[in-house]
Amino acid sequence: MRSYEAYGFVNTKAMYERALAGHYAVPGYNFNTLEQVQAIVQACIDTCSPVLLQYFVLPEEQLHPALVLGLVRGAAEMAAGRIDVAFHLDHGSSFEQCKACIDGGYSSVMIDGSQLPHADNVAMTREVVSYAHDRGVTVEGELGGIAGRETADGPMEEHYTKPDEVEDFVAATGVDSLAVSVGTVHGASKNLAKPGQTPPPLRLDILEEVKRRLPGLPVVLHGASAIPQEHVRAVNAHGGSLTRAVGIPDDQIRAAIAINVCKVNIHSDTQIAMTGAVRTHLVACPGDFDPRTYLDSARKVLVALYSDKNRRVLGSAGKASTVPP
Ligand code: 13P
């Protein structure tokens, strides 16, 4: 048995095949806290949705890898026999990091060499794929830079994925899925246009061209949070200051899914919702000093957010393979 199977995780292969065939996207939800993990699993069980529990590695003193594994193993146990759960490394930065994660029980890893020279991205990604595939772990690569984390200043268009590089990259590396840059942005402010200017719509034509060249390739959207304004208002009405918090409209995400996107990464939405809920609670109950109650209000808001995303935007509700037909 593969090490991740012993923990109850699946890799992304069948998940993505079903999503591509069914024109929906599996959620890639990032977590950093117990409440987020609880809410993700609860919402995905409630909506019968498969899910990738995604972790971007933090320094050990912030969150020890053993604690991360404990959290997600608990999640897999909660979900056992009900929904498929993949445990995914988000934005792996080196072969060594991916190897450690694979050895430690991840069922899927991303290796992000998008900021390296093309040949170096190919070489590092190929090395990770070779190690991962020998152990049944699936790999996400990246071509193009997604603003907010990976790109320096300069016009966003310069960082968009070039479809004519995709075929060679996929053939040379053997990746199972590919993160692309089509105008999404990591973080709470997706509008990189100057104030007063309209942000450009996503470059769906790039997705169309990638699909034309590689129809079966599972494509991944990063930086896809919608930044719901009700949660931004909850933050700002209770002592916070989030300015220029603008997301990607739901209909653009749906249009991307209708072409070839089969995993959508969401983190900022949940960070803002959680912050808004905690701020609202603490202002309403200034004498409350008990994390169990203020974090519980955050957990409830998160369950609603993830469930809504699965049902209304990603179309993943009801698609858990273990659910009887
Ligand atoms: P958001 O910042 O839009 O939530 O994107 C998260 C992400 O892409 C993690 O890899």
Short mmCIF file of C-alpha atoms and ligand atoms in Angstrom, two decimals:
data_model
loop_
_atom_site.label_atom_id
_atom_site.label_comp_id
_atom_site.label_asym_id
_atom_site.label_seq_id
_atom_site.Cartn_x
_atom_site.Cartn_y
_atom_site.Cartn_z
CA MET A 1 0.00 0.00 0.00
CA ARG A 2 1.23 3.52 -0.81
CA SER A 3 1.95 5.63 2.23
CA TYR A 4 -0.87 8.10 1.50
CA GLU A 5 -3.37 5.26 1.01
CA ALA A 6 -2.60 4.04 4.51
CA TYR A 7 -3.77 7.44 5.76
CA GLY A 8 -6.97 7.34 3.68
CA PHE A 9 -6.08 9.80 0.89
CA VAL A 10 -6.46 9.36 -2.87
CA ASN A 11 -4.34 10.90 -5.61
CA THR A 12 -5.96 13.29 -8.08
CA LYS A 13 -6.01 11.08 -11.19
CA ALA A 14 -9.57 9.73 -11.10
CA MET A 15 -10.85 12.91 -9.42
CA TYR A 16 -9.66 15.05 -12.35
CA GLU A 17 -10.77 12.57 -15.03
CA ARG A 18 -14.31 12.67 -13.64
CA ALA A 19 -14.23 16.46 -13.27
CA LEU A 20 -13.08 16.98 -16.86
CA ALA A 21 -15.72 14.61 -18.18
CA GLY A 22 -18.43 16.14 -15.99
CA HIS A 23 -17.47 19.82 -16.56
CA TYR A 24 -17.05 20.71 -12.92
CA ALA A 25 -14.01 21.58 -10.79
CA VAL A 26 -12.77 19.94 -7.63
CA PRO A 27 -12.08 22.47 -4.87
CA GLY A 28 -8.47 23.01 -3.82
CA TYR A 29 -8.96 24.54 -0.38
CA ASN A 30 -5.90 25.81 1.49
CA PHE A 31 -5.81 25.47 5.25
CA ASN A 32 -3.63 26.68 8.12
CA THR A 33 -5.84 26.04 11.15
CA LEU A 34 -7.90 23.32 12.76
CA GLU A 35 -11.13 25.27 12.21
CA GLN A 36 -10.44 25.56 8.48
CA VAL A 37 -9.81 21.80 8.18
CA GLN A 38 -12.96 21.02 10.16
CA ALA A 39 -15.04 23.39 8.04
CA ILE A 40 -13.65 22.12 4.73
CA VAL A 41 -14.38 18.49 5.59
CA GLN A 42 -17.80 19.26 7.07
CA ALA A 43 -18.87 21.33 4.05
CA CYS A 44 -17.58 18.77 1.55
CA ILE A 45 -19.33 15.91 3.39
CA ASP A 46 -22.55 17.98 3.54
CA THR A 47 -22.39 18.71 -0.19
CA CYS A 48 -20.94 15.30 -1.22
CA SER A 49 -17.96 16.96 -2.89
CA PRO A 50 -14.49 15.54 -3.46
CA VAL A 51 -11.75 17.86 -2.17
CA LEU A 52 -8.05 18.62 -2.13
CA LEU A 53 -6.86 19.67 1.31
CA GLN A 54 -3.99 21.94 0.35
CA TYR A 55 -1.07 23.06 2.44
CA PHE A 56 1.55 25.68 1.59
CA VAL A 57 4.47 24.82 3.86
CA LEU A 58 4.95 27.22 6.77
CA PRO A 59 8.05 27.42 8.98
CA GLU A 60 8.08 24.60 11.54
CA GLU A 61 7.69 26.91 14.52
CA GLN A 62 4.42 28.21 13.02
CA LEU A 63 2.99 24.78 12.19
CA HIS A 64 5.01 21.61 12.61
CA PRO A 65 4.67 19.08 9.75
CA ALA A 66 3.65 16.41 12.27
CA LEU A 67 0.71 18.57 13.34
CA VAL A 68 -0.26 19.16 9.71
CA LEU A 69 -0.27 15.42 9.09
CA GLY A 70 -2.28 14.83 12.28
CA LEU A 71 -4.89 17.36 11.15
CA VAL A 72 -5.34 15.92 7.68
CA ARG A 73 -5.31 12.32 8.89
CA GLY A 74 -8.18 13.25 11.19
CA ALA A 75 -9.93 14.82 8.22
CA ALA A 76 -9.49 11.66 6.15
CA GLU A 77 -10.94 9.62 9.01
CA MET A 78 -13.99 11.93 9.23
CA ALA A 79 -14.48 11.62 5.48
CA ALA A 80 -13.81 7.88 5.15
CA GLY A 81 -16.34 6.12 2.93
CA ARG A 82 -18.14 9.38 2.21
CA ILE A 83 -15.97 11.62 0.03
CA ASP A 84 -12.58 11.42 -1.68
CA VAL A 85 -9.87 13.51 -0.05
CA ALA A 86 -6.47 14.28 -1.59
CA PHE A 87 -3.70 15.77 0.54
CA HIS A 88 -1.88 18.24 -1.69
CA LEU A 89 1.29 20.32 -1.39
CA ASP A 90 0.64 23.82 -2.72
CA HIS A 91 3.53 25.63 -4.45
CA GLY A 92 6.30 23.15 -3.70
CA SER A 93 9.56 24.99 -4.21
CA SER A 94 12.19 22.25 -4.67
CA PHE A 95 12.66 18.56 -5.39
CA GLU A 96 13.75 18.03 -1.76
CA GLN A 97 10.59 19.62 -0.37
CA CYS A 98 8.35 17.57 -2.68
CA LYS A 99 10.24 14.37 -1.81
CA ALA A 100 9.82 15.02 1.93
CA CYS A 101 6.09 15.60 1.44
CA ILE A 102 5.66 12.48 -0.71
CA ASP A 103 7.56 10.41 1.87
CA GLY A 104 5.42 11.98 4.59
CA GLY A 105 2.00 11.00 3.21
CA TYR A 106 0.92 13.63 0.64
CA SER A 107 -1.02 12.09 -2.26
CA SER A 108 -0.44 14.99 -4.65
CA VAL A 109 2.25 17.67 -4.94
CA MET A 110 2.67 20.87 -6.88
CA ILE A 111 6.17 21.75 -8.03
CA ASP A 112 6.28 25.41 -8.96
CA GLY A 113 9.27 26.16 -11.14
CA SER A 114 7.41 28.85 -13.04
CA GLN A 115 9.88 31.56 -12.09
CA LEU A 116 12.92 29.56 -13.19
CA PRO A 117 14.30 29.63 -16.73
CA HIS A 118 12.10 27.31 -18.82
CA ALA A 119 14.73 24.53 -19.10
CA ASP A 120 15.25 24.53 -15.32
CA ASN A 121 11.47 24.39 -14.71
CA VAL A 122 11.29 21.37 -17.04
CA ALA A 123 14.24 19.62 -15.36
CA MET A 124 13.02 20.17 -11.77
CA THR A 125 9.42 19.21 -12.63
CA ARG A 126 10.57 16.05 -14.42
CA GLU A 127 12.65 15.00 -11.39
CA VAL A 128 9.64 15.44 -9.08
CA VAL A 129 7.32 13.57 -11.47
CA SER A 130 9.69 10.63 -11.69
CA TYR A 131 9.94 10.29 -7.88
CA ALA A 132 6.20 10.90 -7.37
CA HIS A 133 4.91 8.54 -10.05
CA ASP A 134 7.02 5.66 -8.70
CA ARG A 135 4.99 6.09 -5.50
CA GLY A 136 1.55 6.69 -7.07
CA VAL A 137 1.56 10.42 -6.22
CA THR A 138 0.21 12.87 -8.80
CA VAL A 139 2.00 16.11 -9.76
CA GLU A 140 0.85 19.61 -10.72
CA GLY A 141 3.32 21.80 -12.63
CA GLU A 142 3.08 25.46 -13.56
CA LEU A 143 3.77 27.45 -16.70
CA GLY A 144 3.48 31.23 -16.62
CA GLY A 145 3.48 33.41 -13.51
CA ILE A 146 0.40 34.10 -11.38
CA ALA A 147 0.46 37.62 -10.00
CA GLY A 148 0.36 38.24 -6.28
CA ARG A 149 3.09 35.76 -5.46
CA GLU A 150 5.25 34.86 -8.38
CA THR A 151 5.53 37.87 -10.63
CA ALA A 152 7.56 40.99 -10.23
CA ASP A 153 6.07 44.28 -11.37
CA GLY A 154 5.29 44.80 -15.02
CA PRO A 155 2.33 44.10 -17.26
CA MET A 156 0.46 40.97 -16.20
CA GLU A 157 0.09 39.88 -19.81
CA GLU A 158 3.84 39.21 -19.98
CA HIS A 159 3.40 36.44 -17.41
CA TYR A 160 0.45 34.68 -19.03
CA THR A 161 0.92 31.04 -20.04
CA LYS A 162 2.03 30.63 -23.65
CA PRO A 163 -0.06 27.81 -25.16
CA ASP A 164 2.71 26.90 -27.60
CA GLU A 165 4.95 25.92 -24.65
CA VAL A 166 2.36 23.69 -23.01
CA GLU A 167 2.56 20.60 -25.23
CA ASP A 168 6.34 20.33 -24.94
CA PHE A 169 6.25 21.01 -21.19
CA VAL A 170 3.67 18.31 -20.53
CA ALA A 171 5.43 15.81 -22.81
CA ALA A 172 8.87 16.54 -21.33
CA THR A 173 7.79 16.45 -17.68
CA GLY A 174 4.86 14.00 -17.53
CA VAL A 175 2.85 16.24 -15.17
CA ASP A 176 -0.68 15.12 -14.33
CA SER A 177 -2.11 18.66 -14.26
CA LEU A 178 -0.98 22.16 -15.07
CA ALA A 179 -1.50 25.49 -13.30
CA VAL A 180 -1.81 28.30 -15.83
CA SER A 181 -1.72 32.07 -15.75
CA VAL A 182 -4.76 33.63 -17.44
CA GLY A 183 -5.39 36.70 -15.30
CA THR A 184 -6.14 35.35 -11.83
CA VAL A 185 -4.14 36.80 -8.94
CA HIS A 186 -3.17 35.44 -5.52
CA GLY A 187 -4.39 37.42 -2.53
CA ALA A 188 -7.25 39.77 -1.65
CA SER A 189 -6.75 42.35 -4.39
CA LYS A 190 -7.25 40.89 -7.85
CA ASN A 191 -7.70 44.27 -9.47
CA LEU A 192 -4.23 45.22 -10.57
CA ALA A 193 -5.68 47.89 -12.85
CA LYS A 194 -5.30 51.46 -11.64
CA PRO A 195 -8.26 52.81 -9.60
CA GLY A 196 -11.06 53.72 -11.99
CA GLN A 197 -9.88 51.27 -14.65
CA THR A 198 -11.79 48.05 -15.31
CA PRO A 199 -9.77 44.90 -14.60
CA PRO A 200 -9.33 42.76 -17.70
CA PRO A 201 -11.48 39.62 -17.92
CA LEU A 202 -9.76 36.24 -17.68
CA ARG A 203 -8.02 35.16 -20.88
CA LEU A 204 -10.36 32.31 -21.70
CA ASP A 205 -8.86 32.20 -25.19
CA ILE A 206 -5.64 30.83 -23.65
CA LEU A 207 -7.63 28.04 -21.98
CA GLU A 208 -9.39 27.30 -25.29
CA GLU A 209 -6.05 27.06 -27.08
CA VAL A 210 -4.56 24.80 -24.39
CA LYS A 211 -7.64 22.57 -24.68
CA ARG A 212 -7.35 22.49 -28.48
CA ARG A 213 -3.74 21.33 -28.20
CA LEU A 214 -4.20 18.97 -25.22
CA PRO A 215 -7.90 18.12 -24.78
CA GLY A 216 -7.39 15.69 -21.89
CA LEU A 217 -5.07 17.89 -19.80
CA PRO A 218 -6.47 18.81 -16.37
CA VAL A 219 -5.91 22.55 -15.93
CA VAL A 220 -5.74 24.31 -12.55
CA LEU A 221 -6.68 27.87 -11.64
CA HIS A 222 -4.81 29.51 -8.77
CA GLY A 223 -5.72 32.89 -7.31
CA ALA A 224 -9.41 32.24 -7.95
CA SER A 225 -11.06 33.71 -4.83
CA ALA A 226 -14.16 35.84 -5.41
CA ILE A 227 -13.52 38.05 -2.33
CA PRO A 228 -17.22 38.31 -1.32
CA GLN A 229 -17.89 41.89 -0.33
CA GLU A 230 -20.13 40.92 2.61
CA HIS A 231 -17.06 39.45 4.33
CA VAL A 232 -14.90 42.45 3.43
CA ARG A 233 -17.60 44.67 4.98
CA ALA A 234 -17.64 42.49 8.12
CA VAL A 235 -13.89 43.07 8.49
CA ASN A 236 -14.04 46.80 7.80
CA ALA A 237 -17.12 47.44 9.98
CA HIS A 238 -15.35 45.95 13.00
CA GLY A 239 -12.02 47.74 13.09
CA GLY A 240 -10.31 46.22 10.04
CA SER A 241 -9.01 48.00 6.99
CA LEU A 242 -9.13 46.03 3.77
CA THR A 243 -8.77 48.33 0.81
CA ARG A 244 -9.08 47.40 -2.86
CA ALA A 245 -10.29 43.91 -1.92
CA VAL A 246 -11.68 42.70 -5.25
CA GLY A 247 -12.06 39.12 -6.50
CA ILE A 248 -12.65 37.15 -9.67
CA PRO A 249 -16.38 37.15 -10.54
CA ASP A 250 -18.09 33.76 -10.16
CA ASP A 251 -19.26 33.72 -13.77
CA GLN A 252 -15.66 33.96 -15.00
CA ILE A 253 -14.66 30.97 -12.88
CA ARG A 254 -17.65 29.04 -14.23
CA ALA A 255 -16.67 29.93 -17.80
CA ALA A 256 -13.12 28.66 -17.19
CA ILE A 257 -14.48 25.41 -15.73
CA ALA A 258 -16.69 24.93 -18.78
CA ILE A 259 -13.53 24.87 -20.93
CA ASN A 260 -10.94 22.68 -19.16
CA VAL A 261 -10.33 23.82 -15.57
CA CYS A 262 -10.84 20.91 -13.18
CA LYS A 263 -9.33 22.26 -9.93
CA VAL A 264 -9.83 25.75 -8.49
CA ASN A 265 -7.64 27.05 -5.64
CA ILE A 266 -9.30 29.12 -2.92
CA HIS A 267 -7.62 30.59 0.14
CA SER A 268 -8.13 34.37 0.46
CA ASP A 269 -11.95 34.08 0.53
CA THR A 270 -11.73 31.87 3.58
CA GLN A 271 -9.13 34.03 5.32
CA ILE A 272 -11.29 37.13 4.94
CA ALA A 273 -14.48 35.32 5.98
CA MET A 274 -12.77 33.94 9.08
CA THR A 275 -11.31 37.33 10.04
CA GLY A 276 -14.69 39.01 9.50
CA ALA A 277 -16.46 36.44 11.68
CA VAL A 278 -13.94 36.71 14.53
CA ARG A 279 -13.94 40.52 14.45
CA THR A 280 -17.76 40.62 14.37
CA HIS A 281 -18.01 38.23 17.31
CA LEU A 282 -15.42 40.01 19.46
CA VAL A 283 -16.98 43.43 18.88
CA ALA A 284 -20.45 42.06 19.70
CA CYS A 285 -19.17 40.20 22.78
CA PRO A 286 -16.30 42.30 24.15
CA GLY A 287 -16.13 40.25 27.35
CA ASP A 288 -15.60 36.97 25.49
CA PHE A 289 -12.08 35.66 25.90
CA ASP A 290 -12.77 32.05 24.90
CA PRO A 291 -11.32 30.92 21.55
CA ARG A 292 -13.83 28.05 21.51
CA THR A 293 -16.70 30.49 20.98
CA TYR A 294 -15.14 33.06 18.65
CA LEU A 295 -13.46 30.39 16.53
CA ASP A 296 -16.72 28.47 16.44
CA SER A 297 -18.44 31.46 14.85
CA ALA A 298 -15.65 31.52 12.26
CA ARG A 299 -16.05 27.79 11.61
CA LYS A 300 -19.79 28.19 10.95
CA VAL A 301 -19.20 31.01 8.47
CA LEU A 302 -16.57 28.89 6.72
CA VAL A 303 -18.85 25.85 6.40
CA ALA A 304 -21.43 28.08 4.68
CA LEU A 305 -18.80 29.59 2.37
CA TYR A 306 -17.29 26.27 1.26
CA SER A 307 -20.72 24.68 0.77
CA ASP A 308 -21.88 27.61 -1.35
CA LYS A 309 -18.70 27.49 -3.44
CA ASN A 310 -19.13 23.77 -4.11
CA ARG A 311 -22.80 24.11 -5.04
CA ARG A 312 -22.97 27.38 -6.92
CA VAL A 313 -19.55 27.97 -8.50
CA LEU A 314 -17.50 24.80 -8.84
CA GLY A 315 -20.33 22.35 -9.51
CA SER A 316 -18.57 19.74 -7.34
CA ALA A 317 -21.55 19.16 -5.03
CA GLY A 318 -22.88 15.62 -5.40
CA LYS A 319 -19.76 14.46 -7.29
CA ALA A 320 -18.04 12.48 -4.53
CA SER A 321 -17.24 9.14 -6.14
CA THR A 322 -18.00 7.19 -3.01
CA VAL A 323 -21.56 8.50 -2.92
CA PRO A 324 -23.96 5.79 -4.17
CA PRO A 325 -25.51 6.72 -7.54
P1 13P B 1 -6.60 33.05 -3.62
O1 13P B 1 -5.61 34.00 -2.98
O2 13P B 1 -7.32 33.71 -4.76
O3 13P B 1 -7.53 32.45 -2.66
O4 13P B 1 -5.75 31.87 -4.30
C1 13P B 1 -5.17 30.86 -3.49
C2 13P B 1 -4.23 30.01 -4.26
O5 13P B 1 -4.17 30.04 -5.46
C3 13P B 1 -3.36 29.10 -3.49
O6 13P B 1 -2.43 28.46 -4.31
#
